[in-house]
mmCIF file of C-alpha atoms and ligand atoms in Angstrom:
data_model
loop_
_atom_site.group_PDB
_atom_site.id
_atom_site.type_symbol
_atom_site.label_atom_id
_atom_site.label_comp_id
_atom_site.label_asym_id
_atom_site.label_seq_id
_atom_site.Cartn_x
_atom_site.Cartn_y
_atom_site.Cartn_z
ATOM 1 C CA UNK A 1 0.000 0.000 0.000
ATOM 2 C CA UNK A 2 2.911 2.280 0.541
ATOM 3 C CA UNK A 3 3.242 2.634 -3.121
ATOM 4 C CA UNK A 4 -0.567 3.833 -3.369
ATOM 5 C CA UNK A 5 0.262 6.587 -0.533
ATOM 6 C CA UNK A 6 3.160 7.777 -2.456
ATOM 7 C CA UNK A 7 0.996 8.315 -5.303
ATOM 8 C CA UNK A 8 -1.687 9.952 -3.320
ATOM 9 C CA UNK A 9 0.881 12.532 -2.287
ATOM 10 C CA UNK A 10 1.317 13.187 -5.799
ATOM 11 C CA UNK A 11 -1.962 13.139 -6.879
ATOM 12 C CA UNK A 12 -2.437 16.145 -4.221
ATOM 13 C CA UNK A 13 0.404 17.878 -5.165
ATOM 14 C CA UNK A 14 -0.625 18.040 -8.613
ATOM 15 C CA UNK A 15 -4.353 18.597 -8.304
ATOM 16 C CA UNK A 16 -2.876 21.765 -5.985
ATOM 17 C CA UNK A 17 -0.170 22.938 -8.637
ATOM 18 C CA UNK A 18 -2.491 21.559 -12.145
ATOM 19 C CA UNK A 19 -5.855 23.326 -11.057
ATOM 20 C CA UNK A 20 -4.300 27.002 -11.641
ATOM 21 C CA UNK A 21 -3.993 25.570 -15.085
ATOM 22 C CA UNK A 22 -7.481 24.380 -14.743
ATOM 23 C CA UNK A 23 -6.044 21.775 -17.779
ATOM 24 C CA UNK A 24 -7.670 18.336 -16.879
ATOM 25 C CA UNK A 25 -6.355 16.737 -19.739
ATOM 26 C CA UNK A 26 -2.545 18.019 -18.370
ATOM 27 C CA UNK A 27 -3.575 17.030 -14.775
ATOM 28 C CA UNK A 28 -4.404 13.555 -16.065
ATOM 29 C CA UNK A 29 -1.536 13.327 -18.250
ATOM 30 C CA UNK A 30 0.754 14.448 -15.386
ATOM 31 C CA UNK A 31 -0.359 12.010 -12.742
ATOM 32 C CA UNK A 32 -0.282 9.053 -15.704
ATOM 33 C CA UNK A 33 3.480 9.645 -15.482
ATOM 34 C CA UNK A 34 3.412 8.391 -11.941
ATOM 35 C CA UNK A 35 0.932 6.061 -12.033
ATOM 36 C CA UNK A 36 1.494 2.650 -11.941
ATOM 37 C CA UNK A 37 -1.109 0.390 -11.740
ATOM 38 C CA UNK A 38 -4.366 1.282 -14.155
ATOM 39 C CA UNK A 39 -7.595 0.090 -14.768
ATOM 40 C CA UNK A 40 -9.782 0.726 -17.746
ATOM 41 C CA UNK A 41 -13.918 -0.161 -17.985
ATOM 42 C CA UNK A 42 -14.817 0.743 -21.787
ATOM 43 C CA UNK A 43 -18.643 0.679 -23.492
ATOM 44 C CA UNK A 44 -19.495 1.869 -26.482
ATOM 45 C CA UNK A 45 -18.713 5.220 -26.824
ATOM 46 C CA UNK A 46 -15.129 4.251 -27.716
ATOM 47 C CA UNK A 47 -16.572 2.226 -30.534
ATOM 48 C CA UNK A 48 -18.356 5.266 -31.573
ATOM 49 C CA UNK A 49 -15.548 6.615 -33.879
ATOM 50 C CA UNK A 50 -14.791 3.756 -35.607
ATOM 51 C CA UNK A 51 -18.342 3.532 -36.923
ATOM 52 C CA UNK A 52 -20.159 1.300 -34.101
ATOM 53 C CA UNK A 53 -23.597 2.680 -33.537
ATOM 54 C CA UNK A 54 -24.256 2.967 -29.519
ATOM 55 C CA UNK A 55 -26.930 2.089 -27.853
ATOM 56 C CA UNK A 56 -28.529 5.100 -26.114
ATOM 57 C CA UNK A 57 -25.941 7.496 -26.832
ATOM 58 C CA UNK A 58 -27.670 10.723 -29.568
ATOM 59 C CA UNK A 59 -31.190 10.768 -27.778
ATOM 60 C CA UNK A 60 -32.322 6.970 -29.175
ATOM 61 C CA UNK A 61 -31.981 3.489 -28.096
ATOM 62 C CA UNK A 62 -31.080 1.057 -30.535
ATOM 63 C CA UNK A 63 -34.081 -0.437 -31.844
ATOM 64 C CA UNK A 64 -34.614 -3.253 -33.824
ATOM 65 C CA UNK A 65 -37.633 -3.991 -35.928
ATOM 66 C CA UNK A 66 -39.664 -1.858 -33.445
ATOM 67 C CA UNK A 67 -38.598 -4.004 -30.652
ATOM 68 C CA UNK A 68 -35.968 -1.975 -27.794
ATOM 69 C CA UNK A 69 -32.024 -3.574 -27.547
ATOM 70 C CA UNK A 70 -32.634 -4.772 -24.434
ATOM 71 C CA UNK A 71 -35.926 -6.794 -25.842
ATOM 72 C CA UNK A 72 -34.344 -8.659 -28.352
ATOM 73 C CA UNK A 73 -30.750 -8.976 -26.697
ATOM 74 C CA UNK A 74 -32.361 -10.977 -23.887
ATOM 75 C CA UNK A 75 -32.226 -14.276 -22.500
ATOM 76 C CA UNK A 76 -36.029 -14.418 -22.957
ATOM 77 C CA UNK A 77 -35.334 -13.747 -26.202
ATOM 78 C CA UNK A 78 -32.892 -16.877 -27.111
ATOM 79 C CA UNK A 79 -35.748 -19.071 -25.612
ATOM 80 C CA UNK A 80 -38.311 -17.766 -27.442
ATOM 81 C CA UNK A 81 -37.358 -16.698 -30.934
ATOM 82 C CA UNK A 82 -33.162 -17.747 -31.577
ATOM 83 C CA UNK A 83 -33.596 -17.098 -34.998
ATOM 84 C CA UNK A 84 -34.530 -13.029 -34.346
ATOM 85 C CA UNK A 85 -31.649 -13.169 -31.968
ATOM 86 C CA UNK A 86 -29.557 -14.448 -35.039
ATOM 87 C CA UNK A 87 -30.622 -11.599 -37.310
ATOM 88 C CA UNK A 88 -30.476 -9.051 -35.182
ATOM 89 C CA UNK A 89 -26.454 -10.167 -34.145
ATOM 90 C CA UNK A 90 -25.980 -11.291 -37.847
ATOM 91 C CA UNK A 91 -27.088 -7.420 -38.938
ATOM 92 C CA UNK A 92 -24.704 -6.061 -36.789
ATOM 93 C CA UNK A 93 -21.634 -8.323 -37.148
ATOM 94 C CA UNK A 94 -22.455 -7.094 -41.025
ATOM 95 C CA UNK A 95 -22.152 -3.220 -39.498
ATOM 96 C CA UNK A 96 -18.912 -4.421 -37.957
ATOM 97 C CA UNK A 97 -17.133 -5.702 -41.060
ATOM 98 C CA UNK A 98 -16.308 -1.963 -41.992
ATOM 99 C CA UNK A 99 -15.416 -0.633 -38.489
ATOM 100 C CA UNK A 100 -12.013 -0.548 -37.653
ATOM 101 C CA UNK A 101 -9.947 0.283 -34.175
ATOM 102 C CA UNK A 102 -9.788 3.960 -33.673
ATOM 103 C CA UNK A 103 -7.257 6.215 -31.919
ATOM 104 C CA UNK A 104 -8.711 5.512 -28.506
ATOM 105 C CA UNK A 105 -8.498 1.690 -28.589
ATOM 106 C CA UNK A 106 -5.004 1.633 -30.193
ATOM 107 C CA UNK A 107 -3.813 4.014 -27.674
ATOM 108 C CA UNK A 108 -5.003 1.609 -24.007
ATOM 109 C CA UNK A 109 -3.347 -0.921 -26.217
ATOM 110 C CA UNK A 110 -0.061 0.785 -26.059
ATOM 111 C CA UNK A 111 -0.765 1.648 -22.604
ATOM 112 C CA UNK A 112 -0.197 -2.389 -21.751
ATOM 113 C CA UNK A 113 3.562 -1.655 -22.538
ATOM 114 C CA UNK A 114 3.833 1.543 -20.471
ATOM 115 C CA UNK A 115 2.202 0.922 -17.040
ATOM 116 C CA UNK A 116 3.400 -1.673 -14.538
ATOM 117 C CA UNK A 117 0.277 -2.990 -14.837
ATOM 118 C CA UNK A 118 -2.829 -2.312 -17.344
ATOM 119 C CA UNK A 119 -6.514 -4.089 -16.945
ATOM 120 C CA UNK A 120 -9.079 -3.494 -19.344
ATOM 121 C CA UNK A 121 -12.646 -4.372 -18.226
ATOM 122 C CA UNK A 122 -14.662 -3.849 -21.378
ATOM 123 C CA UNK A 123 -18.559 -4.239 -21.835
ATOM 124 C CA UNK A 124 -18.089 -3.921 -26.200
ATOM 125 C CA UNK A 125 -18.722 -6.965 -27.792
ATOM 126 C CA UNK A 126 -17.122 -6.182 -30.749
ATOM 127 C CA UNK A 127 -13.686 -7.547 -30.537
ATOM 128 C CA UNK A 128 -11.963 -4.149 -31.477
ATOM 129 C CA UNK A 129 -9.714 -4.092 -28.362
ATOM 130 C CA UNK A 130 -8.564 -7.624 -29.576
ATOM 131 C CA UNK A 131 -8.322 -5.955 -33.406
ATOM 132 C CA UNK A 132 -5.814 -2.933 -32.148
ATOM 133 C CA UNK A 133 -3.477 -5.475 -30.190
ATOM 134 C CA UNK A 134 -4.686 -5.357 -26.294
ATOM 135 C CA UNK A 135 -4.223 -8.257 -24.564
ATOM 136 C CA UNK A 136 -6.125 -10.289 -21.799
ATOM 137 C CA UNK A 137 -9.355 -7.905 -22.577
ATOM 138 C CA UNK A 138 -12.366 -8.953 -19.973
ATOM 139 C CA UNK A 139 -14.913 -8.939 -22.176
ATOM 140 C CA UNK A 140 -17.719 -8.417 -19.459
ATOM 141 C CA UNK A 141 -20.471 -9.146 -21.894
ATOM 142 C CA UNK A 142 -18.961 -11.889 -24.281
ATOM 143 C CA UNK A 143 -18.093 -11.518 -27.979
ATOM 144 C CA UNK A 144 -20.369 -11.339 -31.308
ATOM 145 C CA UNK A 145 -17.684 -13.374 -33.058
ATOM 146 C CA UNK A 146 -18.133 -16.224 -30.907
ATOM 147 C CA UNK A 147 -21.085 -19.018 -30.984
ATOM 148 C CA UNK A 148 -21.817 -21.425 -28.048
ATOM 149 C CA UNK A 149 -24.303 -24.594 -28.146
ATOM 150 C CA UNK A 150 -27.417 -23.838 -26.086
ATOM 151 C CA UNK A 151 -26.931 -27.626 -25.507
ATOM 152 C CA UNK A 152 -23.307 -28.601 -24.594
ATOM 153 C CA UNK A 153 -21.734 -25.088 -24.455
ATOM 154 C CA UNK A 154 -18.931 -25.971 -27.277
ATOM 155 C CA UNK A 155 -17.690 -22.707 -28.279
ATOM 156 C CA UNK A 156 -16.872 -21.225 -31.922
ATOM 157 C CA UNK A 157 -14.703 -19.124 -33.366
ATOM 158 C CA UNK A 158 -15.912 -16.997 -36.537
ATOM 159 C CA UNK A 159 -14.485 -14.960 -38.515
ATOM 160 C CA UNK A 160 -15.658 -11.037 -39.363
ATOM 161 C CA UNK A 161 -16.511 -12.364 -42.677
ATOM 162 C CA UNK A 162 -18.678 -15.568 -41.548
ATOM 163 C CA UNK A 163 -21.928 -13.482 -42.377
ATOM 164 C CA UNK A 164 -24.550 -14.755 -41.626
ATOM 165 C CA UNK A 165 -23.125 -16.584 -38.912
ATOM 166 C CA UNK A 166 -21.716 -20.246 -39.411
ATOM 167 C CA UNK A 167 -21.770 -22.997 -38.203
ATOM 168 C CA UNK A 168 -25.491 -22.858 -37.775
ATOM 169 C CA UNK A 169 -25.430 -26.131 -35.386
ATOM 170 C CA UNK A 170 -22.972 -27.411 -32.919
ATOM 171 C CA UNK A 171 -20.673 -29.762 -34.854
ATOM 172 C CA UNK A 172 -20.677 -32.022 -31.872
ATOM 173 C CA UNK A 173 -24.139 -32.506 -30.839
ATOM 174 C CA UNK A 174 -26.121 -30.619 -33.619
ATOM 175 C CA UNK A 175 -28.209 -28.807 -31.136
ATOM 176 C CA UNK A 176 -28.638 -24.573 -32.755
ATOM 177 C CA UNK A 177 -25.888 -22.198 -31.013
ATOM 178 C CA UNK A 178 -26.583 -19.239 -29.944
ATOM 179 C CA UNK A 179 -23.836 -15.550 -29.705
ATOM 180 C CA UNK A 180 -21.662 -15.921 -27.454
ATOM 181 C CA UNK A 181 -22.659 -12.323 -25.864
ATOM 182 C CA UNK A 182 -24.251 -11.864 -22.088
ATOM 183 C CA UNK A 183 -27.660 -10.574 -23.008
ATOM 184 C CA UNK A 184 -29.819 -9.117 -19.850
ATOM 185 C CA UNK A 185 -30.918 -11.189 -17.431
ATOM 186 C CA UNK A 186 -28.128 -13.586 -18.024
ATOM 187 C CA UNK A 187 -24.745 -14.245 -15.633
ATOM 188 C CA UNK A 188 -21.609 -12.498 -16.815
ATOM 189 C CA UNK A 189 -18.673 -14.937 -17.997
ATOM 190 C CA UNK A 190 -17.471 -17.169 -14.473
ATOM 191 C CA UNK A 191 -14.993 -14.939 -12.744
ATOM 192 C CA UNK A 192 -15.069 -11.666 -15.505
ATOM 193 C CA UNK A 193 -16.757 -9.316 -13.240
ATOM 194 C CA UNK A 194 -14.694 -10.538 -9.775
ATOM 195 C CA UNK A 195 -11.126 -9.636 -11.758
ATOM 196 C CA UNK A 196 -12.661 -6.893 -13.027
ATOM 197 C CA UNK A 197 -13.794 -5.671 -9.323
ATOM 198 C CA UNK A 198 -10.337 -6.841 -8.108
ATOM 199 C CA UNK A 199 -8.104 -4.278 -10.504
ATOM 200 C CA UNK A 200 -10.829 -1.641 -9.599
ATOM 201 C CA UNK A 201 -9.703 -1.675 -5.978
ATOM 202 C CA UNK A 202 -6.226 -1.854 -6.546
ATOM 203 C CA UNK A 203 -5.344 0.642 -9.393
ATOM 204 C CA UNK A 204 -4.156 4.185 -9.101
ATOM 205 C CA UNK A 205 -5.922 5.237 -11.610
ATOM 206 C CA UNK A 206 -9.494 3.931 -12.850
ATOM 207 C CA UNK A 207 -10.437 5.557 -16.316
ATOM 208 C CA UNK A 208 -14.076 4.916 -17.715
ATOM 209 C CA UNK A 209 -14.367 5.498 -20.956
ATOM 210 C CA UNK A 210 -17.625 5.601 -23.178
ATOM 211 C CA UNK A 211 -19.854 4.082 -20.875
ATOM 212 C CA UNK A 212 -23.424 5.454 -19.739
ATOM 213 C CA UNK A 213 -23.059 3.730 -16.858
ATOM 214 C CA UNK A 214 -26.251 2.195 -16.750
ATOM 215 C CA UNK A 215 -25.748 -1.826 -16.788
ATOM 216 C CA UNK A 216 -25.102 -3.777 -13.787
ATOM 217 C CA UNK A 217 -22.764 -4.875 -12.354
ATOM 218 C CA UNK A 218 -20.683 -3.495 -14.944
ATOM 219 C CA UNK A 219 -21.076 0.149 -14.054
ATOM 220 C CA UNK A 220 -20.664 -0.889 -10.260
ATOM 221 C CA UNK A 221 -16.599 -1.152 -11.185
ATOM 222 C CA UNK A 222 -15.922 2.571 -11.331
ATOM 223 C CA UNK A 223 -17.580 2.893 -7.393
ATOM 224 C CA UNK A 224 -15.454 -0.389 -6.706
ATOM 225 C CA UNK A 225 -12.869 1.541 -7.553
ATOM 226 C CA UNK A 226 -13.259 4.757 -6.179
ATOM 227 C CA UNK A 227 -14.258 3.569 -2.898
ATOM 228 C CA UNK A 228 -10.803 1.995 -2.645
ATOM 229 C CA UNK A 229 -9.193 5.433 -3.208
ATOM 230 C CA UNK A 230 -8.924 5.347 -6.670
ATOM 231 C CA UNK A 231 -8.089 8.210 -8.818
ATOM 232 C CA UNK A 232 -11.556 8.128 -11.050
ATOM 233 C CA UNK A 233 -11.380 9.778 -14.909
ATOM 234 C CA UNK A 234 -14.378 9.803 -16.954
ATOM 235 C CA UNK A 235 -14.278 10.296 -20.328
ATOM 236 C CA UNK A 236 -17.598 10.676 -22.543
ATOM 237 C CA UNK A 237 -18.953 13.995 -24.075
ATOM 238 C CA UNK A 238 -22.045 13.515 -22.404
ATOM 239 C CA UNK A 239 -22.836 13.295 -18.713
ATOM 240 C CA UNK A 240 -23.484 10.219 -16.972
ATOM 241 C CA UNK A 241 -24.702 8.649 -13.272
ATOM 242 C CA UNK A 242 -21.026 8.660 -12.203
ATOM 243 C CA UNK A 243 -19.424 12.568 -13.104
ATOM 244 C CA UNK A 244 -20.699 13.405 -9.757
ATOM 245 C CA UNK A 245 -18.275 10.527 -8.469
ATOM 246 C CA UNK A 246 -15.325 11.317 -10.484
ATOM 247 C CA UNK A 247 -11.965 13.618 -9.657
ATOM 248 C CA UNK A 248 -11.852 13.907 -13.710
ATOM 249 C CA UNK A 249 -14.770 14.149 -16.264
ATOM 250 C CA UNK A 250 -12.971 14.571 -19.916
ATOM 251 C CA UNK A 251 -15.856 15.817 -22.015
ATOM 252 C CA UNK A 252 -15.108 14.912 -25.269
ATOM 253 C CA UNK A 253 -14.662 11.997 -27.819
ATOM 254 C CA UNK A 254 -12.316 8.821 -26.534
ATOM 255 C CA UNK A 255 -10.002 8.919 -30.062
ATOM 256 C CA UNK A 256 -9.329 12.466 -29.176
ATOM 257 C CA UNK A 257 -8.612 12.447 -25.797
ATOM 258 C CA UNK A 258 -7.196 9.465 -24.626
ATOM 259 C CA UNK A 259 -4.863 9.799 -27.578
ATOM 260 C CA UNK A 260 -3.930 13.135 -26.139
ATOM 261 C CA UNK A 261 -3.156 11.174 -22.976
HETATM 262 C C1 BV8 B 1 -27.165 -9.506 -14.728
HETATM 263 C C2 BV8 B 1 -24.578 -7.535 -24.881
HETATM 264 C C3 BV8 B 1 -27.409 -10.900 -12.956
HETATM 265 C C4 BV8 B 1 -25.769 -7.712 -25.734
HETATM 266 C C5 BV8 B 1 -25.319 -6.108 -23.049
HETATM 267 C C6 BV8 B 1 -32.861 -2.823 -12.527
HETATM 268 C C7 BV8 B 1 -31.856 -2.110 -11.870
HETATM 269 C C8 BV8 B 1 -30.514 -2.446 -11.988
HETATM 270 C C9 BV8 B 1 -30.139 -3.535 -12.786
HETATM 271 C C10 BV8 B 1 -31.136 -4.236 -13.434
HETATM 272 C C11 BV8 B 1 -32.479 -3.891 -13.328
HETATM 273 N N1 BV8 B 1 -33.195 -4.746 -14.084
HETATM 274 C C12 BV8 B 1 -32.351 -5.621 -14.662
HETATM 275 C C13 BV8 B 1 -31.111 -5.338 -14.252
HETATM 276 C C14 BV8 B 1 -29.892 -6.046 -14.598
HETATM 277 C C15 BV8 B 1 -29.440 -5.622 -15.976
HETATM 278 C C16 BV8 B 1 -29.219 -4.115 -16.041
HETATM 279 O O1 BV8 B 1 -28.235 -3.608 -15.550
HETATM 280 N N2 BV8 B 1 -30.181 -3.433 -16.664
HETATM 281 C C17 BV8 B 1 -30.074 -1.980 -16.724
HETATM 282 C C18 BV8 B 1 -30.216 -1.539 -18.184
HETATM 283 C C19 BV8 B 1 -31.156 -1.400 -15.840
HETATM 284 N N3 BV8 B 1 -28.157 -6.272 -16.150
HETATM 285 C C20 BV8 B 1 -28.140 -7.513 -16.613
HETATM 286 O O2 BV8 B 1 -29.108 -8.152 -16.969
HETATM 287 C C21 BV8 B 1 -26.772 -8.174 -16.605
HETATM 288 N N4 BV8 B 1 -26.869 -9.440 -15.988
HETATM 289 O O3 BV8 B 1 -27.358 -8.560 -14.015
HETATM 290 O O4 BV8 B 1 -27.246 -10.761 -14.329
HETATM 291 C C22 BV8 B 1 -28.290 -12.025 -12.736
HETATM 292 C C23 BV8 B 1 -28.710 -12.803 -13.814
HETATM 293 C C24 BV8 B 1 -29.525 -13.874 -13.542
HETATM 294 C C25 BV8 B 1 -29.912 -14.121 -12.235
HETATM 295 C C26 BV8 B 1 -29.483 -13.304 -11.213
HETATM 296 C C27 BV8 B 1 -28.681 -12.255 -11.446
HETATM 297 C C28 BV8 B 1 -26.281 -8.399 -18.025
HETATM 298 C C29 BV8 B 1 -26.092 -7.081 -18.699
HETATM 299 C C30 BV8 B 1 -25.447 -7.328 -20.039
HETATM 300 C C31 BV8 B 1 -26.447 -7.058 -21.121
HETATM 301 N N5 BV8 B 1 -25.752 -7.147 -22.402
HETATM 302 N N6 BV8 B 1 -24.697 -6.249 -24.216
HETATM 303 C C32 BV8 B 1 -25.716 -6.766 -26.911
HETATM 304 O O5 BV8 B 1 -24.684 -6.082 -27.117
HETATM 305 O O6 BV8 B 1 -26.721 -6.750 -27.616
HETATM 306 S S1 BV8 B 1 -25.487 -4.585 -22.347
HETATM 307 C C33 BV8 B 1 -25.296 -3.338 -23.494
HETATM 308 O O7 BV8 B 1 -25.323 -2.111 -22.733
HETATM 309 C C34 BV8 B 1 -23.941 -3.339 -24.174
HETATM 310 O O8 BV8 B 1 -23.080 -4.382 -23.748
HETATM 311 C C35 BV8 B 1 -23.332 -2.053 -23.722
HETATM 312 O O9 BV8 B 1 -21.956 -2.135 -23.580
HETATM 313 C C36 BV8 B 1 -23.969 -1.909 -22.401
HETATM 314 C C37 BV8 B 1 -23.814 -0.588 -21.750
HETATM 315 O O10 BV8 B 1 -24.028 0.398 -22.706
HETATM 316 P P1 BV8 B 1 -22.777 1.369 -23.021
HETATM 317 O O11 BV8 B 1 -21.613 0.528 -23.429
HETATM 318 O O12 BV8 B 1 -22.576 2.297 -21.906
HETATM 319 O O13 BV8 B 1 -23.293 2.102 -24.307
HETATM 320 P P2 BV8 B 1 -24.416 3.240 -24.349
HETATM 321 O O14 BV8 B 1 -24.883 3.326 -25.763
HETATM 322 O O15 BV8 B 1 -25.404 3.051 -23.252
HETATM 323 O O16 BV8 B 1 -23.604 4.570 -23.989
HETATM 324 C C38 BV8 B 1 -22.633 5.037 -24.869
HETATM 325 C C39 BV8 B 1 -21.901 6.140 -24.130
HETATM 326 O O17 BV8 B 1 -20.833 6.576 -24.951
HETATM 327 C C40 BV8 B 1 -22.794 7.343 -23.885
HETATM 328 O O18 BV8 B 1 -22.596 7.805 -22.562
HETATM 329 C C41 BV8 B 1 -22.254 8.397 -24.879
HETATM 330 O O19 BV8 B 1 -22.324 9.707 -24.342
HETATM 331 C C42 BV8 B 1 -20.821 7.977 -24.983
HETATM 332 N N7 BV8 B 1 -20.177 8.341 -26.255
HETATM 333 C C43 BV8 B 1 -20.755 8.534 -27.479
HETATM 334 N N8 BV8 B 1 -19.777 8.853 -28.374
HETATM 335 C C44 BV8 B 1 -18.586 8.828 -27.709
HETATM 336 C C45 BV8 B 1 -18.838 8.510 -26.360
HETATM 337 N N9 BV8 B 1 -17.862 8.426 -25.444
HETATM 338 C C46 BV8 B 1 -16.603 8.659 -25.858
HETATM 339 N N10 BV8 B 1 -16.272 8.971 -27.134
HETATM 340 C C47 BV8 B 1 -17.238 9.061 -28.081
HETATM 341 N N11 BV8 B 1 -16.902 9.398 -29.345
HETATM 342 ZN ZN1 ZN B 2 -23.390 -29.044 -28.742
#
């Protein structure tokens, strides 16, 4: 813990000396430079740039064939109509085959190589932390690119250009699979959230980046973290349930600023 102290000290010392500037982005660059252990939760407002539509982000919510996101991307769902479930992930695994990492996610994939240590917790299902090189991602809410047999749980692998999805059945037991995405009402991936919670408390510095902070447990990271003594950054160009929590609220695109950073 002695480490953290040491870094509170700075922290102090440059919130006192920084806020004359009144430059967040400077104050968060400066403390980065000290920092040593960071943790990153990411939704999709990162993916925004690259062409990824959010989900409530610009006044809607995603809607598909009149029926909310969080209709058809729900457990119910997969019970009761798999096939809708396939066309709605199949439509947007087609939106994804021209979206490419932006600025933000290759720059917290750089960040792996500059901090002593680097977790990102995201909830994007989109693989584009993977695409710009970050390692050991905790993808909170599973991957589109990934299918899983409702029976036996075998797991595959497809590629961006496997549109419509394939294989159709399990190879093994030729029951249908299903995405391999956590849709509400369902558990998050065994252990995801608990490593996710465990980097909150210990990091320096906890950045949340594009998230509205609206899905649980998810959005309960950034208050993990905090409550440990966490440094807490937001940045979103919007307002959200947790600015009133955080020392730092960037408003402004991820690609921008965290490149900046
Ligand atoms: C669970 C995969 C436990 C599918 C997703 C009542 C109260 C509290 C909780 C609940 C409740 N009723 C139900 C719940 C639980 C529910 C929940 O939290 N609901 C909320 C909505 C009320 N949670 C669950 O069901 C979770 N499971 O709790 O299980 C359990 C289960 C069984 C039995 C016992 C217990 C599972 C949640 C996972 C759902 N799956 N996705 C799919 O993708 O289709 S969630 C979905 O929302 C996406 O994953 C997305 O990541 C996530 C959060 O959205 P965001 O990423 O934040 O994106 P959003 O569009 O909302 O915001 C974008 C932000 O970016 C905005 O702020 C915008 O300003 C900003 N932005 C825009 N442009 C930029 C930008 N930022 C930076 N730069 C830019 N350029
Ligand atoms: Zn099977």
């Amino acid at each position: 813990m002695k480490g953290k102290y040491s870094f509170h000290n700075k922290v102090f010392k440059t919130l006192q000396v920084m806020s004359q500037k009144g430059n967040d982005v400077e104050k968060v660059s400066d403390l980065l430079k000290s920092a040593k252990r960071i943790a990153v939760l990411t939704g999709a407002g990162i993916s925004a740039e690259s062409g990824v539509p959010t989900f409530r982000g610009g006044g809607g919510t995603a809607v598909w064939k009149g029926m909310r996101f969080d209709k058809i991307s729900s457990a119910e769902m997969v019970r009761s109509d798999l096939p809708a479930v396939w066309e709605w992930f199949d439509y947007r695994r087609g939106v994804l085959r021209a979206c490419e990492p932006n600025p933000a996610h290759f720059a917290i994939a750089e960040w792996q190589e500059r901090f002593e240590s680097l977790t990102l917790v995201t909830q994007n299902i989109d693989g584009l932390h993977r695409a710009a090189g970050s390692r050991d991602v905790i993808e909170v809410h599973g991957n589109i690119h990934r299918s899983r047999c409702v029976n036996c749980s075998k797991l595959f692998q497809m590629s961006r250009d496997d549109v419509p999805h394939d294989p159709d059945m399990c190879k093994v037991c030729k029951s249908p699979v299903r995405p391999d995405v956590v849709l509400f009402g369902e558990m998050l991936p065994e252990g995801a959230y608990e490593k996710g919670a465990e980097a909150a408390a210990l990091c320096d510095i906890f950045f949340t980046i594009g998230t509205s902070a609206l899905v649980y447990p998810a959005a309960a990271l950034p208050e993990v973290a905090k409550r440990a003594g966490a440094f807490l950054v937001e940045i979103n160009p919007e307002e959200t349930p947790l600015s009133h929590l955080c020392d730092v609220s960037l408003k402004g695109p991820a690609g921008e600023i965290v490149s900046k950073l």
